[in-house]
Amino acid sequence: MPHVQVALAAAGFRRYATYRQAALAGAFTNVVFGFMRCYILLVVAAQAGGSVGGYTGPQLVSYVWLGQGLLAVVNSWTQLDLAERVRTGDVVADLLRPINPLWTYLWTDLGRAGFAMVTRFIVPVVVGAIAFGLYVPRHLLTYPLFLVSTALAVLVCFACRYLISLTAFWMLDIRGVTMFWVFVSGAASGLYFPLAILPGWLSAVLWVATPFPALMQAPLDVAVERGGLAHGLLVTGGQLVWVVLLLLACRWVQHNAVRKLVVQGG
Amino acid sequence: MAESGVVAVYARVVGAQIRSQVQYRGSFLLEVFGSMVTNALDVATVFVLFSVTGGLGGFGGTEVLLMAALSAVCFSWGDLVMGNSERLREYVRTGMFDSLLLRPLSSLAQLTAITFALRRVGRAVQGLVLYVIALLLADIDWTVGRVVLAVLAPIAGTVFFASLFVAGATVAFWWIESGEVANAFTYGGRDFTSYPSTMYGGWFGDLFTLGIGFGFVAYYPSLALLDHPDPMGVPSWLHWCSPVVALIAASLAALFWRVGVRHYRSTGS
């Protein structure tokens, strides 16, 4: 069985490794956004006396540039092929295979994230380090914990997007749902600004009741050691809970969706 | 073909496009509603950062709102008119662009007609409402010149963003996988222009504000409307120049498009 998972992940990796120019183009865009967000947050921090929401200057720089790198790894803006395959009816082929499509898509997406990690993640982080200088973590343990937290963020995001794709079984066209997802996941995940800037009650609600902070804010807080190692372990544990809950939700919704399936066309 | 005939053809293409888009009714309604929320969220993001110190880059609340609203109206109208031109990539990749060249109409106008997205109307109207509110709230000493600028600035900014969308799409004639590079300047430009240009430092700030001309979308027109000198020392007559910059941008984009179309080679399939 592990053989299958490795093969699927490798296929996901190779699929994206084929489009190296697209990866380069994407990294360029991340760098432009990195410069913009970095200057904005640094100016706000300077006006506020050196720090914003508990982040010092170097922490903000790391926050922005690691965030731009993570964006492509977590990949919240590109939907899975599943929805389009439901619309066209190709999903039948997925369902006929001896492996649950949930796991097929999951392992393929992990392969994609692996490729993004060695290309799209590296470029903005290197540019940020050269242009502004990044925050250097104090604990050695932060490095492995950041990798774990990133992997969990990829899984949370995958499960969210899988749920969105499953709505295609009812709506056929998921552009409307996708649009909401893109806006909410951008603002509520900490991509645009650290959630700590928001009023206390609002960021608390986001952390406890929604999976969005688990997408970006959690791994970024781990990387810049906000609140120390204990806080890092806490948010990573929270991510793990979301992974389990969301994957269970995926299985349950898929179970109901398949019963509803009407294959389009001949 | 007579002029009225051409308009009728465009109207038919756009009409067919609208009918196809409202087929999935639930999804379409969600999209219209979602696109209305977008502008509000974009401006809200600016004010989350504003709330930290009660100012941004040396500007107060109504001034920041004016810049953010002007940016929102320019981007949303540019996006409405030309935003979908990025689908040119698909047309070039599959060779479908042939079918546009075969018809006796401008290929660029056809591309915008077949990619017209009705859902973006909601957002564009909302952006306009926001801009009017920002004008009313701002402390503006109204003169004839400022009234003219208040009307021309959103049109100029729309032309500027539409030019960027066209130029970004045109790159696909040479480099099909270029999609995300264009995003850096279209969506990136929207984010850049939402904040006072004083916030960006170094060569990056100069390049985007003056080099590419993003300062002329919202920042300089707002300074002219508010009669506010530029903290970075750009002479005040330049603050009024956004219509000129928009004309230059549109000319360059049109020229680039022509070169691109000449360069087009079909897939042969």
PDB file of C-alpha atoms in Angstrom, chain A residues 19-22 25-26 28-29 32-33 35-37 39-41 43-44 47-48 52 87 120 171-177 179-180 183-184 187 192-193 197-198, chain B residues 24 26-27 30-31 33-35 38 41 45 48-49 52-53 55-58 175 177-178 180-181 183-185 187-188 191-192 195 199-204 208:
ATOM      1  CA  TYR A  19       5.606  23.527 -15.803  1.00  0.00           C
ATOM      2  CA  ARG A  20       8.815  25.117 -14.586  1.00  0.00           C
ATOM      3  CA  GLN A  21       8.174  28.433 -16.352  1.00  0.00           C
ATOM      4  CA  ALA A  22       4.797  28.731 -14.648  1.00  0.00           C
ATOM      5  CA  ALA A  25       6.229  33.297 -13.175  1.00  0.00           C
ATOM      6  CA  GLY A  26       4.357  32.561  -9.945  1.00  0.00           C
ATOM      7  CA  PHE A  28       7.978  36.506  -9.493  1.00  0.00           C
ATOM      8  CA  THR A  29       4.448  37.555  -8.551  1.00  0.00           C
ATOM      9  CA  VAL A  32       6.296  41.679  -6.024  1.00  0.00           C
ATOM     10  CA  PHE A  33       3.564  41.167  -3.433  1.00  0.00           C
ATOM     11  CA  PHE A  35       7.876  43.888  -1.405  1.00  0.00           C
ATOM     12  CA  MET A  36       4.504  45.614  -1.205  1.00  0.00           C
ATOM     13  CA  ARG A  37       3.251  43.941   1.967  1.00  0.00           C
ATOM     14  CA  TYR A  39       6.924  47.984   3.118  1.00  0.00           C
ATOM     15  CA  ILE A  40       3.321  48.511   4.250  1.00  0.00           C
ATOM     16  CA  LEU A  41       3.678  46.503   7.459  1.00  0.00           C
ATOM     17  CA  VAL A  43       5.690  51.567   7.892  1.00  0.00           C
ATOM     18  CA  VAL A  44       2.746  50.684  10.138  1.00  0.00           C
ATOM     19  CA  GLN A  47       4.446  54.544  13.194  1.00  0.00           C
ATOM     20  CA  ALA A  48       3.331  52.347  16.070  1.00  0.00           C
ATOM     21  CA  VAL A  52       2.568  45.596  15.319  1.00  0.00           C
ATOM     22  CA  ARG A  87     -19.262  18.520 -14.106  1.00  0.00           C
ATOM     23  CA  ARG A 120       7.973  28.570  -5.018  1.00  0.00           C
ATOM     24  CA  MET A 171     -24.218  22.793  -7.826  1.00  0.00           C
ATOM     25  CA  LEU A 172     -22.259  21.479 -10.854  1.00  0.00           C
ATOM     26  CA  ASP A 173     -20.524  24.869 -11.122  1.00  0.00           C
ATOM     27  CA  ILE A 174     -18.395  25.849  -8.115  1.00  0.00           C
ATOM     28  CA  ARG A 175     -17.210  29.315  -9.182  1.00  0.00           C
ATOM     29  CA  GLY A 176     -19.516  31.049  -6.712  1.00  0.00           C
ATOM     30  CA  VAL A 177     -18.336  28.998  -3.738  1.00  0.00           C
ATOM     31  CA  MET A 179     -15.024  33.127  -4.955  1.00  0.00           C
ATOM     32  CA  PHE A 180     -16.166  33.235  -1.323  1.00  0.00           C
ATOM     33  CA  PHE A 183     -11.734  36.143  -0.197  1.00  0.00           C
ATOM     34  CA  VAL A 184     -12.417  34.670   3.206  1.00  0.00           C
ATOM     35  CA  ALA A 187      -8.333  37.775   4.868  1.00  0.00           C
ATOM     36  CA  TYR A 192      -2.998  40.095   4.249  1.00  0.00           C
ATOM     37  CA  PHE A 193      -2.145  41.117   7.811  1.00  0.00           C
ATOM     38  CA  ILE A 197      -4.049  43.247  14.616  1.00  0.00           C
ATOM     39  CA  LEU A 198      -7.772  42.484  14.643  1.00  0.00           C
TER      40      LEU A 198
ATOM     41  CA  TYR B  24     -25.970  27.695 -13.227  1.00  0.00           C
ATOM     42  CA  GLY B  26     -27.207  29.207  -7.700  1.00  0.00           C
ATOM     43  CA  SER B  27     -23.535  29.560  -8.516  1.00  0.00           C
ATOM     44  CA  LEU B  30     -23.283  33.509  -5.179  1.00  0.00           C
ATOM     45  CA  GLU B  31     -20.725  35.027  -7.540  1.00  0.00           C
ATOM     46  CA  PHE B  33     -22.939  38.599  -4.145  1.00  0.00           C
ATOM     47  CA  GLY B  34     -19.331  37.512  -3.585  1.00  0.00           C
ATOM     48  CA  SER B  35     -17.990  40.111  -5.987  1.00  0.00           C
ATOM     49  CA  THR B  38     -14.800  41.973  -2.471  1.00  0.00           C
ATOM     50  CA  LEU B  41     -13.161  43.504   2.105  1.00  0.00           C
ATOM     51  CA  THR B  45      -8.123  45.465   4.871  1.00  0.00           C
ATOM     52  CA  VAL B  48      -7.462  47.216   9.639  1.00  0.00           C
ATOM     53  CA  LEU B  49      -3.895  48.471   9.153  1.00  0.00           C
ATOM     54  CA  VAL B  52      -3.196  50.338  14.384  1.00  0.00           C
ATOM     55  CA  THR B  53      -2.037  53.962  14.636  1.00  0.00           C
ATOM     56  CA  GLY B  55      -3.038  56.968  10.121  1.00  0.00           C
ATOM     57  CA  LEU B  56      -1.216  55.532   7.103  1.00  0.00           C
ATOM     58  CA  GLY B  57       1.891  57.038   5.531  1.00  0.00           C
ATOM     59  CA  GLY B  58       1.112  60.467   6.997  1.00  0.00           C
ATOM     60  CA  TRP B 175       5.002  33.056 -23.358  1.00  0.00           C
ATOM     61  CA  GLU B 177       2.650  30.125 -19.109  1.00  0.00           C
ATOM     62  CA  SER B 178       3.126  33.770 -18.196  1.00  0.00           C
ATOM     63  CA  GLU B 180       1.006  34.910 -12.953  1.00  0.00           C
ATOM     64  CA  VAL B 181       3.504  37.566 -14.063  1.00  0.00           C
ATOM     65  CA  ASN B 183      -1.114  39.199 -11.897  1.00  0.00           C
ATOM     66  CA  ALA B 184       1.803  40.951 -10.202  1.00  0.00           C
ATOM     67  CA  PHE B 185       0.868  44.167 -12.015  1.00  0.00           C
ATOM     68  CA  TYR B 187      -3.929  42.470  -8.874  1.00  0.00           C
ATOM     69  CA  GLY B 188      -0.625  43.712  -7.482  1.00  0.00           C
ATOM     70  CA  ASP B 191      -3.144  46.413  -3.795  1.00  0.00           C
ATOM     71  CA  PHE B 192      -0.382  48.948  -4.466  1.00  0.00           C
ATOM     72  CA  TYR B 195      -2.394  52.631  -0.025  1.00  0.00           C
ATOM     73  CA  MET B 199       4.352  53.857   2.299  1.00  0.00           C
ATOM     74  CA  TYR B 200       6.662  52.203  -0.220  1.00  0.00           C
ATOM     75  CA  GLY B 201      10.378  52.771   0.096  1.00  0.00           C
ATOM     76  CA  GLY B 202      13.503  52.375  -1.986  1.00  0.00           C
ATOM     77  CA  TRP B 203      13.763  51.641  -5.688  1.00  0.00           C
ATOM     78  CA  PHE B 204      10.633  49.470  -5.470  1.00  0.00           C
ATOM     79  CA  PHE B 208       5.925  51.297  -9.151  1.00  0.00           C
TER      80      PHE B 208
END
